């Protein structure tokens, strides 16, 4: 009788140990799986860190190099406004919150596009500043509003807003040229710059187009 009782007790102990082992393994496997899933979810939700070496964060640039007509026209940011200078003459463009500057040229030494990003992530383009600074109509230390630029006062000057309120642009990344001067079905070639938005996504912004055909 005792022998049978001992056998039963032994079997119960074995069952208990086996049950405990199975439960432990199951729980451990679940925990590991949950941790792995959490890690994967984190990797999916974490945005890729952008390459900061590509960032163009200039606050001063030359609109014309010294080799262009033997003159140097500079643009710089001062207290959120853009100051254009040539020799001893300075003109301030009241932009209020300019942060970074970038330029492109579509004719040698003239027709320079000046882009700027604002503190609140808007993107704008001004062209014709070369004409403005050398114009006798504009006096030294004069302050100009955007409406002064985007008017018939200067025939080659223009002010363009290139982003909407939801664009939230952070950085300039450079200029983009369509491969082999590709054109659309109507024969237009587009000029674009590359920017980085708040989601760390690279985007191309079209700012100019010419009839190529």
Coordinates of C-alpha atoms in Angstrom, one line a residue:
X1 CA 0.0 0.0 0.0
X2 CA 2.8 2.4 1.0
X3 CA 4.6 1.5 -2.2
X4 CA 1.6 2.4 -4.3
X5 CA 1.2 5.7 -2.3
X6 CA 4.8 6.5 -3.0
X7 CA 4.4 5.9 -6.7
X8 CA 1.4 8.2 -6.8
X9 CA 3.2 10.9 -4.9
X10 CA 6.2 10.6 -7.2
X11 CA 4.0 10.9 -10.3
X12 CA 2.3 14.0 -8.8
X13 CA 5.7 15.6 -8.2
X14 CA 6.8 14.9 -11.7
X15 CA 3.5 16.3 -13.1
X16 CA 3.9 19.5 -10.9
X17 CA 7.5 19.9 -12.0
X18 CA 6.6 19.4 -15.7
X19 CA 3.7 21.8 -15.4
X20 CA 5.9 24.4 -13.8
X21 CA 8.5 24.0 -16.5
X22 CA 6.0 24.3 -19.3
X23 CA 4.5 27.4 -17.7
X24 CA 7.9 29.0 -17.2
X25 CA 9.0 28.3 -20.8
X26 CA 5.7 29.6 -22.2
X27 CA 5.9 32.8 -20.1
X28 CA 9.5 33.3 -21.0
X29 CA 8.8 32.8 -24.7
X30 CA 5.9 35.2 -24.5
X31 CA 8.0 37.8 -22.8
X32 CA 10.8 37.5 -25.3
X33 CA 8.3 37.7 -28.1
X34 CA 6.7 40.8 -26.7
X35 CA 10.1 42.4 -26.2
X36 CA 11.0 41.5 -29.8
X37 CA 7.7 43.0 -31.1
X38 CA 8.2 46.1 -29.0
X39 CA 11.7 46.5 -30.4
X40 CA 10.4 46.1 -34.0
X41 CA 7.6 48.6 -33.4
X42 CA 10.0 51.1 -32.0
X43 CA 12.3 50.7 -35.1
X44 CA 9.3 51.2 -37.4
X45 CA 8.0 54.4 -35.6
X46 CA 11.4 56.0 -35.1
X47 CA 12.3 58.2 -38.1
X48 CA 15.6 57.7 -39.8
X49 CA 18.2 60.3 -38.6
X50 CA 19.0 62.5 -41.6
X51 CA 22.6 63.1 -42.7
X52 CA 23.4 66.4 -41.2
X53 CA 26.5 66.8 -43.4
X54 CA 24.0 67.6 -46.3
X55 CA 22.4 70.5 -44.4
X56 CA 23.0 74.0 -46.0
X57 CA 22.6 76.5 -43.1
X58 CA 24.0 79.7 -44.5
X59 CA 23.2 83.1 -43.1
X60 CA 25.5 84.9 -45.5
X61 CA 26.1 84.3 -49.2
X62 CA 27.5 86.1 -52.3
X63 CA 24.8 86.8 -54.9
X64 CA 27.5 87.6 -57.4
X65 CA 31.1 86.4 -57.1
X66 CA 33.9 88.9 -57.6
X67 CA 34.5 87.5 -61.2
X68 CA 31.0 88.7 -62.2
X69 CA 31.3 92.2 -63.6
X70 CA 34.0 92.8 -61.1
X71 CA 31.5 93.4 -58.3
X72 CA 30.4 91.5 -55.2
X73 CA 26.8 91.6 -53.9
X74 CA 26.2 89.9 -50.6
X75 CA 23.0 88.8 -48.8
X76 CA 23.0 88.2 -45.1
X77 CA 20.5 87.7 -42.3
X78 CA 20.3 90.3 -39.6
X79 CA 17.7 90.0 -36.8
X80 CA 15.5 87.9 -39.2
X81 CA 15.7 90.4 -42.0
X82 CA 17.7 90.0 -45.2
X83 CA 20.3 92.7 -45.8
X84 CA 21.7 93.1 -49.3
X85 CA 25.0 95.0 -49.6
X86 CA 27.1 96.3 -52.5
X87 CA 30.2 98.4 -51.8
X88 CA 29.1 100.8 -49.1
X89 CA 25.4 100.5 -49.9
X90 CA 23.0 98.4 -47.9
X91 CA 19.3 97.6 -48.3
X92 CA 17.2 95.7 -45.9
X93 CA 14.4 93.4 -47.0
X94 CA 11.9 93.1 -44.1
X95 CA 11.3 89.4 -43.8
X96 CA 11.1 89.4 -40.0
X97 CA 12.0 85.7 -39.4
X98 CA 14.4 84.5 -42.1
X99 CA 16.6 81.7 -40.8
X100 CA 18.7 80.1 -43.7
X101 CA 19.7 81.4 -47.2
X102 CA 20.3 79.5 -50.4
X103 CA 20.8 80.7 -54.0
X104 CA 20.7 79.4 -57.6
X105 CA 21.6 81.2 -60.8
X106 CA 20.0 80.7 -64.2
X107 CA 22.1 83.2 -66.1
X108 CA 25.7 84.1 -65.6
X109 CA 26.1 86.8 -63.0
X110 CA 22.4 87.9 -63.3
X111 CA 18.9 86.6 -62.4
X112 CA 20.0 85.0 -59.1
X113 CA 17.2 83.3 -57.1
X114 CA 17.6 83.9 -53.4
X115 CA 15.7 81.3 -51.3
X116 CA 15.1 81.6 -47.6
X117 CA 13.5 79.4 -44.9
X118 CA 11.8 81.1 -42.0
X119 CA 11.8 80.2 -38.4
X120 CA 8.3 78.7 -38.7
X121 CA 9.2 76.5 -41.7
X122 CA 8.0 78.5 -44.7
X123 CA 10.0 78.7 -48.0
X124 CA 10.3 81.8 -50.1
X125 CA 12.2 82.9 -53.2
X126 CA 13.2 86.4 -54.2
X127 CA 14.8 87.2 -57.6
X128 CA 16.0 90.5 -59.0
X129 CA 17.9 91.6 -55.8
X130 CA 20.9 92.3 -58.0
X131 CA 18.9 95.0 -59.8
X132 CA 17.5 96.4 -56.6
X133 CA 20.8 97.0 -54.8
X134 CA 22.4 98.8 -57.8
X135 CA 19.3 100.8 -58.7
X136 CA 19.6 104.6 -58.2
X137 CA 15.9 104.5 -57.1
X138 CA 16.9 102.7 -53.9
X139 CA 18.7 104.7 -51.4
X140 CA 21.4 103.5 -49.0
X141 CA 20.0 102.0 -45.8
X142 CA 16.5 101.9 -47.2
X143 CA 14.1 99.4 -45.8
X144 CA 11.9 97.6 -48.3
X145 CA 8.8 95.5 -47.7
X146 CA 8.0 92.4 -49.7
X147 CA 5.3 94.3 -51.5
X148 CA 8.0 96.7 -52.8
X149 CA 9.8 93.8 -54.4
X150 CA 6.7 92.1 -55.9
X151 CA 5.7 95.1 -57.8
X152 CA 6.3 97.0 -61.1
X153 CA 8.8 99.2 -59.4
X154 CA 11.6 96.7 -60.5
X155 CA 10.7 94.9 -63.7
X156 CA 13.0 91.9 -63.0
X157 CA 12.3 91.6 -59.3
X158 CA 9.8 89.1 -57.9
X159 CA 8.8 87.5 -54.6
X160 CA 7.3 84.0 -54.6
X161 CA 6.0 81.8 -51.7
X162 CA 7.0 78.2 -52.5
X163 CA 5.5 76.4 -49.5
X164 CA 2.1 76.2 -47.8
X165 CA 1.4 76.6 -44.1
X166 CA 1.6 72.8 -43.6
X167 CA 5.0 72.3 -45.3
X168 CA 7.2 72.9 -42.2
X169 CA 10.5 72.9 -44.0
X170 CA 13.6 72.5 -41.9
X171 CA 16.8 72.5 -44.1
X172 CA 18.2 73.2 -47.6
X173 CA 19.8 70.1 -49.1
X174 CA 20.9 71.5 -52.5
X175 CA 20.0 71.9 -56.1
X176 CA 18.3 69.3 -58.3
X177 CA 18.8 69.0 -62.0
X178 CA 16.6 66.8 -64.1
X179 CA 18.7 64.0 -65.7
X180 CA 19.7 64.9 -69.3
X181 CA 17.4 67.9 -69.2
X182 CA 14.3 65.8 -69.2
X183 CA 11.1 67.6 -70.2
X184 CA 7.4 66.8 -69.8
X185 CA 5.0 66.2 -72.7
X186 CA 4.7 69.9 -73.3
X187 CA 8.4 70.5 -73.5
X188 CA 8.9 72.2 -70.1
X189 CA 12.1 71.7 -68.1
X190 CA 11.7 72.3 -64.4
X191 CA 14.2 73.8 -61.9
X192 CA 14.0 72.3 -58.4
X193 CA 15.8 72.5 -55.1
X194 CA 15.9 69.7 -52.5
X195 CA 14.7 70.4 -49.0
X196 CA 14.2 68.4 -45.8
X197 CA 10.8 68.6 -44.1
X198 CA 9.9 68.2 -40.4
X199 CA 9.4 64.4 -41.0
X200 CA 13.0 64.1 -42.1
X201 CA 11.8 63.4 -45.6
X202 CA 13.6 64.8 -48.6
X203 CA 11.4 66.7 -51.1
X204 CA 11.9 68.5 -54.4
X205 CA 10.5 71.9 -54.7
X206 CA 9.8 73.3 -58.2
X207 CA 10.6 77.0 -58.5
X208 CA 11.1 77.7 -62.2
X209 CA 10.4 76.3 -65.6
X210 CA 11.6 77.1 -69.1
X211 CA 10.3 76.0 -72.5
X212 CA 13.0 73.7 -73.7
X213 CA 11.7 72.6 -77.0

